[in-house]
XYZ file of C-alpha atoms in Angstrom:
373
model
C -56.890 -28.540 -58.086
C -57.455 -25.871 -55.219
C -55.595 -22.602 -54.987
C -53.900 -24.044 -51.718
C -52.430 -27.106 -53.584
C -51.299 -24.981 -56.596
C -49.620 -22.324 -54.145
C -48.064 -25.308 -52.411
C -46.629 -26.285 -55.747
C -45.254 -23.173 -56.679
C -43.457 -22.877 -53.068
C -42.126 -26.514 -53.654
C -41.077 -25.595 -56.834
C -39.224 -21.942 -55.998
C -37.581 -23.755 -53.150
C -36.083 -26.381 -55.420
C -34.706 -23.595 -57.563
C -33.444 -21.889 -54.117
C -31.005 -24.781 -53.172
C -28.512 -23.735 -56.000
C -28.146 -20.327 -53.989
C -27.233 -21.781 -50.795
C -23.694 -22.119 -51.101
C -23.451 -18.647 -52.506
C -25.038 -17.098 -49.957
C -23.077 -19.088 -47.083
C -19.627 -18.080 -48.872
C -20.803 -14.594 -49.157
C -21.965 -13.978 -45.731
C -19.108 -15.253 -44.759
C -17.000 -12.683 -46.725
C -19.241 -9.627 -46.250
C -19.500 -10.277 -42.183
C -15.699 -10.430 -42.187
C -15.518 -7.171 -43.937
C -18.383 -5.300 -42.473
C -17.481 -6.608 -39.008
C -13.885 -5.670 -39.382
C -14.865 -2.357 -40.104
C -17.277 -2.329 -37.007
C -14.033 -3.128 -35.142
C -12.095 -0.269 -36.591
C -14.821 2.039 -35.728
C -15.417 1.177 -32.391
C -11.869 0.994 -31.455
C -10.666 4.056 -32.686
C -13.140 6.671 -33.339
C -15.601 6.213 -30.191
C -13.464 4.559 -27.787
C -13.341 6.300 -24.596
C -9.406 6.539 -24.089
C -9.231 8.557 -27.221
C -10.957 11.654 -25.673
C -8.628 13.624 -23.086
C -9.611 16.555 -20.662
C -8.518 19.915 -21.668
C -5.658 21.234 -19.065
C -6.394 24.906 -17.674
C -3.771 26.683 -15.963
C -5.340 29.655 -13.376
C -3.645 32.167 -11.140
C -5.456 33.645 -8.293
C -4.014 37.093 -6.888
C -3.529 36.948 -2.990
C -5.651 39.682 -2.127
C -8.954 40.163 -0.096
C -11.010 38.496 -2.679
C -8.813 35.288 -2.557
C -11.430 33.425 -0.263
C -14.146 34.230 -2.909
C -11.837 33.314 -5.686
C -10.854 29.812 -4.033
C -15.026 29.466 -3.363
C -15.664 29.697 -7.291
C -12.815 27.638 -8.530
C -14.245 24.831 -6.155
C -17.351 25.166 -7.254
C -16.295 24.548 -10.567
C -14.190 21.784 -10.066
C -17.105 20.063 -8.507
C -19.338 20.864 -11.531
C -19.755 17.319 -13.117
C -19.827 18.552 -16.662
C -16.881 20.990 -16.581
C -14.832 18.180 -14.910
C -15.758 15.635 -17.445
C -13.948 17.748 -20.159
C -11.440 19.796 -18.564
C -8.654 19.735 -15.597
C -8.023 22.638 -13.846
C -4.311 23.613 -12.422
C -3.449 26.056 -10.220
C -0.352 27.963 -10.311
C 1.589 30.289 -8.236
C 2.707 32.790 -10.424
C 1.862 34.146 -14.070
C 5.536 32.942 -15.167
C 4.580 29.755 -14.122
C 1.204 29.900 -16.239
C 3.341 31.421 -19.291
C 5.657 28.264 -19.040
C 2.887 25.684 -18.916
C 1.353 27.292 -22.107
C 4.528 27.686 -23.974
C 5.293 23.978 -23.278
C 1.752 22.602 -24.311
C 1.068 21.455 -20.875
C -2.175 23.591 -20.713
C -4.149 24.722 -23.380
C -5.439 28.127 -21.600
C -4.014 30.227 -19.014
C -6.475 32.138 -16.681
C -5.231 35.131 -14.929
C -7.598 36.287 -12.598
C -7.056 40.094 -11.998
C -7.116 41.942 -8.486
C -10.121 41.943 -6.274
C -12.522 40.252 -9.222
C -15.253 39.410 -6.985
C -15.299 42.884 -5.238
C -15.300 44.268 -8.704
C -18.442 42.189 -9.791
C -20.122 43.433 -6.674
C -19.535 47.295 -7.324
C -20.006 47.285 -10.816
C -16.132 47.797 -11.820
C -16.133 44.489 -13.683
C -12.371 43.740 -13.626
C -11.670 41.807 -17.089
C -10.141 38.305 -16.875
C -7.125 37.778 -19.191
C -7.655 34.265 -21.155
C -4.182 33.309 -22.714
C -4.150 30.288 -25.433
C -1.890 29.327 -27.467
C -3.718 27.635 -30.286
C -7.230 28.558 -30.947
C -7.892 26.494 -34.118
C -8.379 23.167 -32.460
C -11.594 21.233 -31.535
C -10.500 21.446 -28.209
C -9.883 25.104 -28.207
C -13.738 25.561 -29.540
C -15.003 23.487 -26.566
C -12.870 25.458 -24.082
C -14.212 28.819 -25.746
C -17.784 27.771 -25.347
C -17.461 26.507 -22.072
C -15.988 30.030 -21.104
C -18.775 31.709 -23.115
C -21.233 29.744 -21.476
C -20.039 30.541 -17.631
C -19.472 34.479 -18.552
C -23.155 34.172 -19.711
C -24.330 33.051 -16.477
C -22.068 35.179 -14.273
C -23.429 38.331 -16.325
C -27.159 37.127 -15.550
C -26.477 36.833 -11.983
C -24.702 40.183 -12.237
C -27.847 41.831 -13.853
C -30.168 39.888 -11.305
C -27.818 41.486 -8.215
C -27.983 45.200 -9.753
C -32.250 44.597 -10.379
C -32.314 43.629 -6.330
C -29.932 46.512 -5.432
C -32.323 49.057 -7.447
C -35.389 47.767 -6.185
C -33.935 48.066 -2.360
C -32.886 51.618 -3.034
C -36.490 52.748 -4.602
C -38.109 51.127 -1.619
C -35.787 53.276 0.774
C -33.801 50.326 2.813
C -31.855 51.413 5.715
C -28.340 50.728 5.195
C -28.157 47.627 7.596
C -31.063 46.360 5.772
C -29.136 47.190 2.253
C -26.091 45.520 3.074
C -27.850 42.155 4.392
C -29.941 41.882 1.752
C -27.132 42.729 -1.001
C -24.701 40.184 0.428
C -27.310 37.799 0.371
C -28.270 38.155 -3.321
C -24.722 38.189 -4.133
C -24.253 34.875 -2.843
C -27.212 33.235 -3.759
C -26.641 34.315 -7.486
C -23.233 33.702 -7.803
C -24.208 30.291 -6.360
C -26.560 29.518 -8.922
C -24.327 30.681 -11.605
C -21.175 28.988 -10.324
C -23.129 26.013 -9.556
C -24.394 25.407 -12.532
C -23.993 22.014 -13.880
C -25.117 22.175 -17.475
C -22.529 23.630 -19.604
C -21.768 20.574 -21.421
C -24.040 17.609 -22.212
C -21.495 14.537 -22.304
C -22.606 11.870 -24.675
C -21.338 8.223 -23.645
C -20.790 6.894 -27.064
C -18.946 3.922 -25.956
C -21.516 1.775 -25.267
C -25.419 0.940 -26.730
C -27.931 -0.403 -24.071
C -26.802 -3.287 -22.458
C -24.007 -4.092 -25.310
C -20.436 -2.699 -25.976
C -20.290 -0.503 -28.828
C -18.125 -3.437 -30.826
C -21.223 -5.923 -29.856
C -23.453 -3.488 -31.317
C -21.484 -3.171 -34.817
C -21.431 -6.891 -34.946
C -25.169 -6.524 -35.088
C -25.090 -3.852 -37.598
C -22.703 -5.766 -39.760
C -25.153 -9.207 -39.498
C -28.179 -7.315 -40.383
C -26.159 -5.521 -43.297
C -24.802 -8.790 -44.323
C -28.582 -10.572 -44.710
C -29.817 -7.434 -46.466
C -27.021 -7.578 -48.971
C -27.798 -11.217 -49.710
C -30.597 -10.228 -51.589
C -28.157 -9.053 -54.335
C -27.257 -13.285 -54.792
C -31.107 -13.596 -54.417
C -32.495 -11.107 -56.729
C -32.099 -13.302 -60.047
C -34.150 -15.779 -57.975
C -36.966 -13.629 -56.580
C -37.191 -11.544 -59.825
C -37.342 -14.805 -62.068
C -40.721 -14.724 -62.898
C -40.913 -13.046 -66.678
C -44.082 -11.517 -67.988
C -44.674 -15.160 -69.988
C -44.237 -17.296 -66.867
C -46.819 -14.809 -64.996
C -49.095 -15.120 -67.661
C -48.898 -18.545 -67.916
C -49.410 -18.962 -64.190
C -52.438 -16.762 -64.221
C -54.034 -19.453 -66.062
C -53.488 -21.911 -63.043
C -55.190 -19.030 -60.965
C -51.988 -18.153 -59.567
C -51.423 -14.501 -59.260
C -48.795 -11.821 -58.091
C -49.999 -12.049 -54.657
C -49.297 -16.186 -54.807
C -45.517 -15.353 -56.252
C -45.228 -12.437 -53.376
C -46.146 -15.240 -50.842
C -43.603 -17.969 -52.193
C -41.161 -15.083 -52.492
C -41.333 -14.262 -48.970
C -41.237 -17.745 -47.689
C -38.317 -18.500 -49.693
C -36.713 -15.442 -48.761
C -37.135 -16.443 -45.152
C -35.382 -19.841 -45.192
C -32.450 -18.502 -47.159
C -31.742 -15.599 -44.925
C -32.369 -17.803 -41.809
C -29.916 -20.572 -42.876
C -27.651 -17.756 -43.952
C -27.734 -16.523 -40.369
C -27.094 -19.787 -38.271
C -23.234 -19.731 -39.342
C -22.963 -15.929 -38.304
C -24.489 -16.762 -35.375
C -22.176 -19.282 -34.384
C -19.019 -17.610 -35.636
C -19.601 -14.613 -33.659
C -20.550 -16.507 -30.850
C -17.412 -18.511 -30.476
C -15.501 -15.157 -31.001
C -17.018 -13.106 -28.316
C -17.497 -16.529 -26.245
C -21.202 -15.835 -25.859
C -22.873 -18.736 -27.757
C -26.521 -18.748 -27.817
C -28.204 -21.344 -29.613
C -31.339 -19.948 -28.693
C -30.909 -16.876 -30.589
C -31.421 -18.678 -33.934
C -34.804 -18.949 -32.804
C -35.558 -15.405 -30.992
C -33.664 -13.795 -34.463
C -37.095 -15.138 -36.527
C -39.030 -11.569 -36.175
C -35.678 -9.980 -37.443
C -35.436 -12.092 -40.569
C -38.750 -12.133 -41.329
C -38.584 -7.918 -41.326
C -35.578 -8.029 -43.663
C -37.455 -11.005 -46.080
C -40.478 -8.856 -46.127
C -38.685 -5.402 -46.995
C -36.688 -7.424 -49.583
C -40.158 -9.136 -51.114
C -41.826 -5.653 -51.241
C -38.884 -4.140 -52.948
C -38.617 -7.056 -55.637
C -42.365 -6.732 -56.222
C -41.929 -3.219 -57.160
C -39.206 -3.347 -59.302
C -38.892 -4.341 -62.922
C -35.109 -5.216 -62.919
C -32.282 -6.591 -60.729
C -29.887 -3.084 -60.904
C -32.758 -0.787 -60.070
C -34.091 -3.695 -57.285
C -30.329 -3.942 -55.811
C -29.695 -0.337 -55.791
C -33.098 0.345 -53.709
C -32.246 -2.512 -51.422
C -28.784 -0.948 -50.746
C -30.138 2.464 -50.005
C -33.188 1.075 -48.092
C -30.519 -0.891 -45.974
C -28.355 1.994 -44.902
C -31.004 4.304 -44.307
C -32.861 1.959 -42.025
C -29.576 1.176 -39.894
C -28.561 4.867 -39.870
C -31.522 6.298 -38.703
C -31.998 2.995 -36.308
C -28.534 3.867 -34.701
C -26.561 1.205 -36.241
C -23.925 3.037 -38.093
C -23.742 5.914 -35.809
C -24.346 5.440 -32.325
C -28.034 6.815 -31.314
C -26.370 9.459 -28.788
C -24.632 11.403 -31.964
C -27.958 11.333 -34.202
C -29.840 14.719 -34.559
C -32.348 15.071 -31.882
C -35.277 14.815 -34.410
C -34.227 11.160 -35.403
C -33.300 10.177 -31.748
C -37.167 10.901 -30.861
C -38.455 8.470 -33.316
C -35.896 5.992 -33.507
C -37.163 3.615 -31.196
C -40.668 3.493 -33.397
C -38.527 2.434 -36.692
C -37.620 -0.707 -37.756
C -33.587 -0.202 -37.655
C -33.799 0.080 -33.811
C -36.040 -2.985 -33.633
C -34.162 -5.118 -35.825
C -30.663 -4.216 -33.503
C -32.801 -5.226 -30.741
C -33.541 -8.603 -31.996
C -30.248 -9.313 -33.575
C -27.854 -8.166 -30.741
C -29.993 -10.190 -28.202
C -30.111 -13.303 -30.528
C -26.033 -12.930 -31.125
C -24.952 -11.671 -27.587
C -27.753 -12.690 -24.833
C -26.830 -15.195 -22.609
């Protein structure tokens, strides 16, 4: 008998053994998908939900002096800065007492008191300090605000240093008083505008959506992938059913480990494909995005999962070690692929390579197969 016929008989024999596991797989994937899907819904609704983030309220007081025009100009530029506007709301008060009341009542987290002649002081080098009053400095909101203030102060300091450098240069070149005044005013305005108009104090990462799909749909894709990976726990007795005696006996018919790997791959693909069908139907009905074509387009994703499981089975000698490695590999693949945490929250080093790793590809294949219309 040819090797092809021997391999065909081996595959048919394995498929007959596989039939016993199909009902268990269907029951297990339904339970596991419900558990993992429920966890995904809780995470997407409560941890990363956009409305759970509120803007920080910052009260400020501007003195009614000769610098009021410049003070208002600076505040208006801050209010127009997208990165500041996305995390903070500025509230002007008419008196220091009003600002203190907002702090004491908790309506504002910070109260900024701008001193008299603030901008004039920056110009002439006296640098009057701004007074910042905070009630609670232990929260994450307070930490973010501190970062904003320190960043803004740094930009002001750089602008001021540039102004002084220009001033010293003009003096060393014997500028006339008129030239000095005109140039100084120009340099002041240019550098202050660069500092106050800076639009990158904070980078805001949107974790409410992943690509073309909502975060909830993204997590349902992750739940489906992990559910299929974990079906290996049920299939493992079948996949590692070839003991040394059986392998030795098959070798007399010229069936080696490579043929066993091929048969194992084919059976795992068929088992996971059958297991995926109810996942597609159930999630399609729940999200009202039933996509029958997705049962076909997901085949490359199922092949990747089957290949990984089959490789692990080939390298392991017992069921326990194989199960532990499948568990570790599945979670690792989904983590670095952005399945467990959105890519925006992953370290920059992982984000730079994520698109080239199996986890990201699996997420695209499964979310498209589940929710693309």
